[in-house]
Coordinates of C-alpha atoms (C1' of nucleotides) in Angstrom, one line a residue:
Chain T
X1 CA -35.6 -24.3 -16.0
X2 CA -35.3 -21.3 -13.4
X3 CA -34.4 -17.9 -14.8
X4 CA -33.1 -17.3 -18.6
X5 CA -29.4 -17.3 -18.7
X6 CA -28.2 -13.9 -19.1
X7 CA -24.8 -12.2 -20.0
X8 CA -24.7 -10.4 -16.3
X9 CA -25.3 -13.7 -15.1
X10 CA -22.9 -15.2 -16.8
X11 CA -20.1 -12.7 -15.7
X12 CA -20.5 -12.9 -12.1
X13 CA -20.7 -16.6 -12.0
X14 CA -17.5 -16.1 -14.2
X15 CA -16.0 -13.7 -11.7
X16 CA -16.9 -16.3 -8.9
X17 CA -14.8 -18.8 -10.6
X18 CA -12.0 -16.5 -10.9
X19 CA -11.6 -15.7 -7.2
X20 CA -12.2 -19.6 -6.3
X21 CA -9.8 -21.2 -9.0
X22 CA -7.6 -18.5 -10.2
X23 CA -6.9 -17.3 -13.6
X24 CA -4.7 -20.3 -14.4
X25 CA -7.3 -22.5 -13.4
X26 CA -10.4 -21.5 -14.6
X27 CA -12.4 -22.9 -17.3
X28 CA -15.3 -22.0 -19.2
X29 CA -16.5 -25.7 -18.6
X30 CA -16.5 -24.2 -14.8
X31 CA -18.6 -21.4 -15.1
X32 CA -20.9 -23.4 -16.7
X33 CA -21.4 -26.0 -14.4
X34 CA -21.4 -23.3 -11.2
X35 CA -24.3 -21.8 -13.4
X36 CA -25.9 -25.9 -14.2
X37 CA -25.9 -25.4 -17.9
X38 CA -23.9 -26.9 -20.7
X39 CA -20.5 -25.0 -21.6
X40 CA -22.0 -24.6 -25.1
X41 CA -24.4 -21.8 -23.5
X42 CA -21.8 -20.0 -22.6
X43 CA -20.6 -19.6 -26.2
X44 CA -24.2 -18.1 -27.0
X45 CA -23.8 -14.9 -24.8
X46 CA -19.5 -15.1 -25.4
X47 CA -18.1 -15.7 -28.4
X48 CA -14.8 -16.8 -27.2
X49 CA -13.3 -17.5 -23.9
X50 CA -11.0 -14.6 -24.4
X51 CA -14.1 -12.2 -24.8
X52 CA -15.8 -13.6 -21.2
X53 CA -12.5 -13.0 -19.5
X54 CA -12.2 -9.5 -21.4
X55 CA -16.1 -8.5 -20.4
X56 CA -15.3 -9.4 -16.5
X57 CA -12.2 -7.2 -16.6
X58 CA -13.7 -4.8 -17.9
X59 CA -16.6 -4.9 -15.5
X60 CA -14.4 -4.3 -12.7
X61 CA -12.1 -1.3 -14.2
X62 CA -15.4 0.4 -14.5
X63 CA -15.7 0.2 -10.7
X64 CA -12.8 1.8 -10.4
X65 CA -13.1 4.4 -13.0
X66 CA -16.5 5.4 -11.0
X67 CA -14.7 5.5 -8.1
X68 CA -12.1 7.5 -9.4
X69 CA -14.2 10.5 -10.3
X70 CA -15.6 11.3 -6.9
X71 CA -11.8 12.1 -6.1
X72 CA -12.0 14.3 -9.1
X73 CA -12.6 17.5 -6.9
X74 CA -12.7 17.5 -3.2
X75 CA -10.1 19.8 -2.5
X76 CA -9.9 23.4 -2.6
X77 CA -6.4 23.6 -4.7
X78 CA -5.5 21.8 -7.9
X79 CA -2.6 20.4 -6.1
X80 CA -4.8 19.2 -2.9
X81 CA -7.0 17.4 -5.7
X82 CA -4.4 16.1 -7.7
X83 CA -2.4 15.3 -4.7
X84 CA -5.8 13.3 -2.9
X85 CA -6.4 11.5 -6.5
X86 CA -3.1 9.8 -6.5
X87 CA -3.3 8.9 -2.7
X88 CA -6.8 7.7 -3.4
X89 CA -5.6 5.5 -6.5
X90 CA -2.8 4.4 -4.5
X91 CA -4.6 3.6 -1.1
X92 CA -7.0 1.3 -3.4
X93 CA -4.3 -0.6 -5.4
X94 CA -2.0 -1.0 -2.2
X95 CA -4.8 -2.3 -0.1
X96 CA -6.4 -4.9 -3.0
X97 CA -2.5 -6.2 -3.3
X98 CA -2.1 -6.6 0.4
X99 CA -5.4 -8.0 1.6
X100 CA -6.5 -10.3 -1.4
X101 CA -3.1 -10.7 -3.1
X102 CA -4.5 -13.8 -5.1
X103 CA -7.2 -11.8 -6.8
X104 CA -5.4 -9.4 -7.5
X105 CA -2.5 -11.3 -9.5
X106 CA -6.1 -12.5 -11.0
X107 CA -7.0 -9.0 -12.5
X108 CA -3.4 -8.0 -13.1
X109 CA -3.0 -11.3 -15.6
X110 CA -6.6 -10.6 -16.8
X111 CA -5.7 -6.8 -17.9
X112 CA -2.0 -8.3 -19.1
X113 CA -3.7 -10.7 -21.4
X114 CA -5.5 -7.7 -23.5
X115 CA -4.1 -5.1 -25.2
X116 CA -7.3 -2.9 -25.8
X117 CA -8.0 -3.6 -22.0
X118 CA -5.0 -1.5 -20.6
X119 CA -5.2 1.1 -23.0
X120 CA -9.0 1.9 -22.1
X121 CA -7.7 1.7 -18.2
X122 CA -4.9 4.0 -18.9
X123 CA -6.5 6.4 -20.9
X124 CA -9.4 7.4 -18.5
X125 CA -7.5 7.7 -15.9
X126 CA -5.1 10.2 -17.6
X127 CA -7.7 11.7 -18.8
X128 CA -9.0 12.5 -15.0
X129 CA -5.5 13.8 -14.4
X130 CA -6.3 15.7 -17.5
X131 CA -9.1 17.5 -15.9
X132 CA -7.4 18.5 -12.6
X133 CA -4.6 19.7 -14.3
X134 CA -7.0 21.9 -16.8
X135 CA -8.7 23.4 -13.4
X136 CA -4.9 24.2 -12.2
X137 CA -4.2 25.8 -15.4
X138 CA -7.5 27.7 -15.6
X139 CA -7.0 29.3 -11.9
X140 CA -3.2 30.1 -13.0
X141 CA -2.1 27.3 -10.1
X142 CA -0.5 25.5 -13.1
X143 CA 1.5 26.0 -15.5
X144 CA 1.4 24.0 -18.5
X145 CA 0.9 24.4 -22.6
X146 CA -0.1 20.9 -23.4
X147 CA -2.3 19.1 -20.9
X148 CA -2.8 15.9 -22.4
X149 CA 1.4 15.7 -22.1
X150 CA 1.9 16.9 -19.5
X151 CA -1.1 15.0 -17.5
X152 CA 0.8 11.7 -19.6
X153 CA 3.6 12.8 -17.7
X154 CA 2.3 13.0 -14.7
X155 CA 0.6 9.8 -15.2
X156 CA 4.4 8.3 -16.1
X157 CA 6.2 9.9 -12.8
X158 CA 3.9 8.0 -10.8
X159 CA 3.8 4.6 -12.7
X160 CA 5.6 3.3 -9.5
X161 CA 3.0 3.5 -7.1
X162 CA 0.0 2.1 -9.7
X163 CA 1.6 0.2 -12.0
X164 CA 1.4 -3.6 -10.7
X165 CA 4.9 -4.2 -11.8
X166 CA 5.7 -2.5 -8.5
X167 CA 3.3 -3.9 -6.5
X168 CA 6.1 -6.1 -4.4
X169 CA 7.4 -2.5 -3.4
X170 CA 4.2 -1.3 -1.9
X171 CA 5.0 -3.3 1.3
X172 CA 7.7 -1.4 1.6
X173 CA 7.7 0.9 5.3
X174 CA 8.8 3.7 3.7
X175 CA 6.4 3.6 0.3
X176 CA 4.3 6.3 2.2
X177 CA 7.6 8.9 2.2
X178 CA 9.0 8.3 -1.4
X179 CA 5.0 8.3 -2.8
X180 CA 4.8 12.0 -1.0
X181 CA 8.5 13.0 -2.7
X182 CA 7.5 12.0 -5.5
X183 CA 4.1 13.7 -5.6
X184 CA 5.7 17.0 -3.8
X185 CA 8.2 16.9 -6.8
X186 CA 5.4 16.3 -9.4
X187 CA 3.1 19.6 -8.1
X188 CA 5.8 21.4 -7.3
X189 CA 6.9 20.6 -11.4
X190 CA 3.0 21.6 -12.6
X191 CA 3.2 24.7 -10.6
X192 CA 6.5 26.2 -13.0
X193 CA 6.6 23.5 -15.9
X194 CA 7.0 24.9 -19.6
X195 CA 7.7 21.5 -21.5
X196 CA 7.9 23.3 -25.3
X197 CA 10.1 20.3 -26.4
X198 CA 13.6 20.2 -24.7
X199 CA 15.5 22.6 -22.9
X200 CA 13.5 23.7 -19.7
X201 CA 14.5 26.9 -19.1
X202 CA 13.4 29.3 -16.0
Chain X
X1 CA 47.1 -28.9 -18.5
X2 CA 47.1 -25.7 -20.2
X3 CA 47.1 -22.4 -17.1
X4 CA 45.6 -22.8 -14.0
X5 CA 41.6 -22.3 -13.5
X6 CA 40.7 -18.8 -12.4
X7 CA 37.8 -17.0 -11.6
X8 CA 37.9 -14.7 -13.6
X9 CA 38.1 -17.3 -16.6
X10 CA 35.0 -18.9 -15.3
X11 CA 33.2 -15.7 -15.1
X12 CA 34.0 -15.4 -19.1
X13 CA 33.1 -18.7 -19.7
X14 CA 30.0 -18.2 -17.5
X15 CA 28.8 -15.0 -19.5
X16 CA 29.7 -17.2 -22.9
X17 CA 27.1 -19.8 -22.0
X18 CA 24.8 -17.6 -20.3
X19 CA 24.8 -15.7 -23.6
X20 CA 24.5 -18.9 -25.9
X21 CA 22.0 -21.0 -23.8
X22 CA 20.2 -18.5 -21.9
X23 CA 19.3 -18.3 -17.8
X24 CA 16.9 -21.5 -18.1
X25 CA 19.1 -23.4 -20.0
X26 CA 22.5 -22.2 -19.1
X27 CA 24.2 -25.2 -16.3
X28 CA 26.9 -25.2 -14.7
X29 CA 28.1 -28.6 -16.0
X30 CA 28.3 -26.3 -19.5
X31 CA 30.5 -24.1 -18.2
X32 CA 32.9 -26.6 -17.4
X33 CA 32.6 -28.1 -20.5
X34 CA 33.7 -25.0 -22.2
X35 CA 36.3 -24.6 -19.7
X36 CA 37.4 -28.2 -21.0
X37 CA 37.2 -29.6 -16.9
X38 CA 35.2 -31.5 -14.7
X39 CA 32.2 -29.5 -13.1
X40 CA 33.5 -30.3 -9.2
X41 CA 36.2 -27.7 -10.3
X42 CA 33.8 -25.1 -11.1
X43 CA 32.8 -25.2 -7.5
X44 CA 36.2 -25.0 -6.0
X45 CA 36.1 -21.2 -6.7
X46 CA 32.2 -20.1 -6.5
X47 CA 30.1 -22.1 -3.8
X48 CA 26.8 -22.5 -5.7
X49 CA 25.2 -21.5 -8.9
X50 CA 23.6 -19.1 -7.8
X51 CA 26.7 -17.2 -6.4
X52 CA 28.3 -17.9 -10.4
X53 CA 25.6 -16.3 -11.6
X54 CA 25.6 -13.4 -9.1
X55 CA 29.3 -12.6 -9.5
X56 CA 28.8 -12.6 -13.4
X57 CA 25.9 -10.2 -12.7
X58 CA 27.8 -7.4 -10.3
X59 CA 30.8 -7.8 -13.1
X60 CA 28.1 -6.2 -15.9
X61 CA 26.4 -3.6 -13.8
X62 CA 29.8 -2.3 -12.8
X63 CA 30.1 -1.6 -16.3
X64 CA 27.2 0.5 -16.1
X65 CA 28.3 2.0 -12.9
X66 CA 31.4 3.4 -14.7
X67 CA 29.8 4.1 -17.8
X68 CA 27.8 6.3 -15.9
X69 CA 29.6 8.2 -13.9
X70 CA 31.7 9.4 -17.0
X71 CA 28.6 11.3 -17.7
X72 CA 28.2 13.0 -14.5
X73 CA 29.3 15.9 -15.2
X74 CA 29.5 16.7 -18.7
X75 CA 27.0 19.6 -18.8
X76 CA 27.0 23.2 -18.0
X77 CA 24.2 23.1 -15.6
X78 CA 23.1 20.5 -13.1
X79 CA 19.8 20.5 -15.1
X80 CA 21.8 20.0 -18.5
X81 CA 23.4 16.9 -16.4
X82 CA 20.5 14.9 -15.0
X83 CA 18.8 15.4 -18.1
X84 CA 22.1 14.2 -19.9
X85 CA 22.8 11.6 -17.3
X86 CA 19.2 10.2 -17.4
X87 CA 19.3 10.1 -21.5
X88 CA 22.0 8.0 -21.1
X89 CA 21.2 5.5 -19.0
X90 CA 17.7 4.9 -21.1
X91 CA 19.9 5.3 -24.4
X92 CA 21.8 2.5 -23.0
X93 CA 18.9 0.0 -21.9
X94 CA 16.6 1.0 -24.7
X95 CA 19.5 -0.4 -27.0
X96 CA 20.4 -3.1 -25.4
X97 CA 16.7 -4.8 -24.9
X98 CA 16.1 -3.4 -28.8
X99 CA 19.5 -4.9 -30.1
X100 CA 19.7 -7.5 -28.1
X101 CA 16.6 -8.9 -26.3
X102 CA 17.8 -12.1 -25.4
X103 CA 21.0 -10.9 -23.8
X104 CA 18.8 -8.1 -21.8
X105 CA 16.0 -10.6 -21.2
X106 CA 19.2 -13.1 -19.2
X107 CA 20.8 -10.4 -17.0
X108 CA 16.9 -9.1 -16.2
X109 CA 16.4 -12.7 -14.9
X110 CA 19.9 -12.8 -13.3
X111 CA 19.3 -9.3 -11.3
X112 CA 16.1 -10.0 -10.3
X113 CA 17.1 -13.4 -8.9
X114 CA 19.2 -11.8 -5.8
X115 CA 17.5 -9.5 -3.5
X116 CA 21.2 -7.4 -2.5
X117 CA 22.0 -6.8 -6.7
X118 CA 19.2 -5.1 -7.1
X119 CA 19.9 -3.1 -3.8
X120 CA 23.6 -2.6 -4.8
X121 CA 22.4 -1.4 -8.7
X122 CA 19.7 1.2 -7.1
X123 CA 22.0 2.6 -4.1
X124 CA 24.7 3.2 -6.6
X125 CA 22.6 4.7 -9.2
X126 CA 20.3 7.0 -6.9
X127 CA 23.8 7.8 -5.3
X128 CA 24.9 9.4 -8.6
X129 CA 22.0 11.1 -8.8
X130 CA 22.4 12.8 -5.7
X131 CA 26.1 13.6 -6.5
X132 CA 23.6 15.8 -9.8
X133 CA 21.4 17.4 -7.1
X134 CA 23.7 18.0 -4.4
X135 CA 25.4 20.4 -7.0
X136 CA 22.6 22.0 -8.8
X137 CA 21.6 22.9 -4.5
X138 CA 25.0 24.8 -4.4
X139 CA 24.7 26.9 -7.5
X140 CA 21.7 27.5 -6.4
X141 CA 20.3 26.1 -9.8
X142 CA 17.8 23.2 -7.4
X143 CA 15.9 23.3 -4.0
X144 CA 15.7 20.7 -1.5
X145 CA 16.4 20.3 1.8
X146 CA 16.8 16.0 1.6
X147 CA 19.1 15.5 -1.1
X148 CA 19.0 11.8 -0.4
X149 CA 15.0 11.7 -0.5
X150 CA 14.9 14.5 -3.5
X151 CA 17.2 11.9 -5.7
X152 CA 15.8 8.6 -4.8
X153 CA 12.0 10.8 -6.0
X154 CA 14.1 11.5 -9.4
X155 CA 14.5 7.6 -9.8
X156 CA 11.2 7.0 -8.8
X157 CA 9.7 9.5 -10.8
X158 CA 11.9 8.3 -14.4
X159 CA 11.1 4.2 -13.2
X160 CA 9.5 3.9 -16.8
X161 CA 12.6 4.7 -18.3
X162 CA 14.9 2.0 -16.6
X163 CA 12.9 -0.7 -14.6
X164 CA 13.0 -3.2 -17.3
X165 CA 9.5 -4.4 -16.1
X166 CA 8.6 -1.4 -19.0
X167 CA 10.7 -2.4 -21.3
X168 CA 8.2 -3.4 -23.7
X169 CA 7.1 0.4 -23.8
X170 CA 10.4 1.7 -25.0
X171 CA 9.1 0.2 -28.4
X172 CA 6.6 2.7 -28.6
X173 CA 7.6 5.7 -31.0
X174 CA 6.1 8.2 -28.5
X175 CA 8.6 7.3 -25.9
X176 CA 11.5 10.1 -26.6
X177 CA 8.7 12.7 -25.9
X178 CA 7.1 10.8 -23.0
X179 CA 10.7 11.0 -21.2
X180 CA 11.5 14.6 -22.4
X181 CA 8.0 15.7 -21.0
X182 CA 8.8 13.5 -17.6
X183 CA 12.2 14.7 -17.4
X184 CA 11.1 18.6 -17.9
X185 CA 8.2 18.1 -15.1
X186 CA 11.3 16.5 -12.8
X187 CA 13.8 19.5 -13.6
X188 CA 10.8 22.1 -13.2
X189 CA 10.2 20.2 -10.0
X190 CA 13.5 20.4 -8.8
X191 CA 13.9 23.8 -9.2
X192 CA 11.3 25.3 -6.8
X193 CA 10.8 22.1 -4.5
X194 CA 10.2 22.3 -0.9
X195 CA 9.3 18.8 0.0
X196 CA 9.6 19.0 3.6
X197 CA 6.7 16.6 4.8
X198 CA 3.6 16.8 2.6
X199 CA 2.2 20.2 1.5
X200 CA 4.6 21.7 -1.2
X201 CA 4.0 25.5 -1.1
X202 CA 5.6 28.2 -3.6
Chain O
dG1 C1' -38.3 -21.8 -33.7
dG2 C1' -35.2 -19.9 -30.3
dA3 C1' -32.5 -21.5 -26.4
dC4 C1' -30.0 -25.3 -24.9
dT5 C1' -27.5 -29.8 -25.1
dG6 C1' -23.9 -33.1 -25.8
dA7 C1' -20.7 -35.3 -29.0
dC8 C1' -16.8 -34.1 -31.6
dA9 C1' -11.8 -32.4 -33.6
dG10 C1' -8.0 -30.0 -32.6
dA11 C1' -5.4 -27.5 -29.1
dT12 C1' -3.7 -27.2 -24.5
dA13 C1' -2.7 -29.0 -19.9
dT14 C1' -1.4 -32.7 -16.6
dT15 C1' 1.2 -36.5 -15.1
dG16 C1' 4.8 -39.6 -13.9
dA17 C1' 8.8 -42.1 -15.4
dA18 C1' 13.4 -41.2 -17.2
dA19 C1' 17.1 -38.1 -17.8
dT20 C1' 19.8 -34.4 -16.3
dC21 C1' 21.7 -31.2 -13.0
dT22 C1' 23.5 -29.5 -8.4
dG23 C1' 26.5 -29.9 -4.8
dT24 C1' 29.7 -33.3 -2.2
dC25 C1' 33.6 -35.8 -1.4
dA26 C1' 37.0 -39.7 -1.4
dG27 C1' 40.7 -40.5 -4.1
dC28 C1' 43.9 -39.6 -8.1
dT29 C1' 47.8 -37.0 -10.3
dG30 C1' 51.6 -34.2 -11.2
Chain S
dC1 C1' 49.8 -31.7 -1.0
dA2 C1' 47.1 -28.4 -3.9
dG3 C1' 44.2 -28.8 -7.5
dC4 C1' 41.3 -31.6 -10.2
dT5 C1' 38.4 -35.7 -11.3
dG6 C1' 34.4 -38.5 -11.5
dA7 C1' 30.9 -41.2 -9.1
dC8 C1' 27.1 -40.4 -6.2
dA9 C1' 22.4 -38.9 -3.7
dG10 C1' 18.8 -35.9 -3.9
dA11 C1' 16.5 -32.3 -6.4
dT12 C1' 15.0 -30.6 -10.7
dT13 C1' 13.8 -30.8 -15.6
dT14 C1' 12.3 -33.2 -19.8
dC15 C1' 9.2 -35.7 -22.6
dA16 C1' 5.6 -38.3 -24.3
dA17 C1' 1.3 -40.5 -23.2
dT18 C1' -3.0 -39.3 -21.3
dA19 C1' -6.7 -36.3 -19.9
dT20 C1' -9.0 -32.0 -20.2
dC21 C1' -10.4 -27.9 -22.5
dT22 C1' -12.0 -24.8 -26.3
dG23 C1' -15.0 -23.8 -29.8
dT24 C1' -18.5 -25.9 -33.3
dC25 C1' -22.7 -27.7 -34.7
dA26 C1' -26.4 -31.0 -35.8
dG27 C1' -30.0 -32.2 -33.2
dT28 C1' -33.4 -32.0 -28.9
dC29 C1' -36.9 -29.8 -26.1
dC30 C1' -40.1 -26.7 -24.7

DNA sequence: GGACTGACAGATATTGAAATCTGTCAGCTG
DNA sequence: CAGCTGACAGATTTCAATATCTGTCAGTCC
């Protein structure tokens, strides 16, 4: 009856029953029901339980990734940009973790439970950081012989403020002041870093 | 029979178990079983569990505390020594969770179980840190007009390195050049930051 | 005949009764 | 009488029986 069962359909109903139950909680044998079909339709568009959970995580990172890139280049500096991505990354992360705290402990197990998952999150987004650095370097605002390292390390030096580990800190009053030091620290690095290997030298 | 109960030999006996059982398994009617007396006794010198387990806990990162500030000042510059006195401390965590997992995985549940440990392990830590940069400011060798702020942004910045919520990354082969690229973008920082609110100019 | 169902086997999760642990304290012991 | 014991109440944990879930597949229904 009604519609075909689709994939897309599939995954939001699966999303649905995410938010509701909780990743603990939810079963494929619930998504079927909120959808009114047997759970062995679900395994026609899914192959596994693992793979449903996987395609919904994936969904949403992609949402962020699009989000992400219209941060790429407001500013008028590298720093300003780089500075206003990290905010912007921050802000979003902070804000999910305070206002729906369940859901997000949802999508934090959900990208936990993969390890392909994480690695596609974290490299795009270095890879924006990438590209900001790359314009610093090209108008001479940066200073850097390895971009993908040293946008790695930028990525690292700021693990704190989007790394979920953290998140209990982001309630923190004074998150706001050690985000900017840290940040400060970080530009102020790109603007005279020469990483050859070891011994920084000026 | 034998010498009177101390605390200090219920500490021992306390670390023994701890080490043996583990901090799920690990009760307190054990350590008085080792001790050869009755549990009540056990409480006649620590008030609760959790204060046995806490006191067992400050006794091991006072270890570290000393450890550490034997490196202090071992280098010719105050970059040599952060970068030295940062190696160390991840030198001495990556071991231990690579060496011994179980023993790392029991005081990473003991520490996180108290809200001042982790206070008292940071303060001091980030303290010696500052002790790094206050020097480096009066050779000249770093700028910053907040030592306190400018050190606690070091820690920040080098979390992946010692939180043990990353442990599972210090696995990775990459992770020696991940820190020396982290560490370099720090020093670099360090060097020519003016952090004053938000906008770092050169 | 392509999409869906529902019964099934093995794996995983839930439940509640029994066992153990924490923290207290009156009394023993040297 | 200072320090230790051991029995106790309430809280927590364990364990095994029970229920539910995952993934498969032969069969049903447009």
């Amino acid at each position: 009856m009604a519609e075909a069962l689709t994939g897309e359909a599939i995954l939001a109903a699966t999303e649905e029953v995410l938010r509701r139950y909780g990743p603990a909680k939810a079963t494929v044998v619930d998504v079927a029901k909120a959808l009114g079909v047997s759970h062995g339709s679900v395994y026609r568009h899914f192959p596994t339980k693992a793979a449903l959970r996987e395609a919904v995580t994936r969904r949403w990172l992609d949402a962020i990734h699009v989000e992400m890139e219209s941060v790429l280049d407001a500013g008028a500096s590298a720093a300003d940009n780089l500075r206003a991505w990290l905010q912007h990354l921050f802000d979003r992360k902070r804000l999910s973790h305070v206002d729906e705290p369940e859901l997000f402990a949802t999508f934090k197990v959900l990208v936990s439970e993969s390890r392909i998952i994480p690695e596609y999150h974290l490299g795009h987004l270095v890879g924006q950081i990438a590209r900001i650095i790359s314009a610093g370097v090209e108008t001479r605002e940066f200073v850097t012989d390895d971009i993908q390292r040293t946008a790695q390390a930028v990525w690292d030096a700021t693990q704190m403020f989007h790394h979920p580990a953290h998140a209990q800190e982001w309630g923190n009053p004074h998150i706001q002041d050690e985000f900017d030091a840290v940040v400060s620290l970080v530009v102020a690095g790109l603007r005279y870093n020469r990483i050859p290997s070891a011994t920084g030298d000026a």
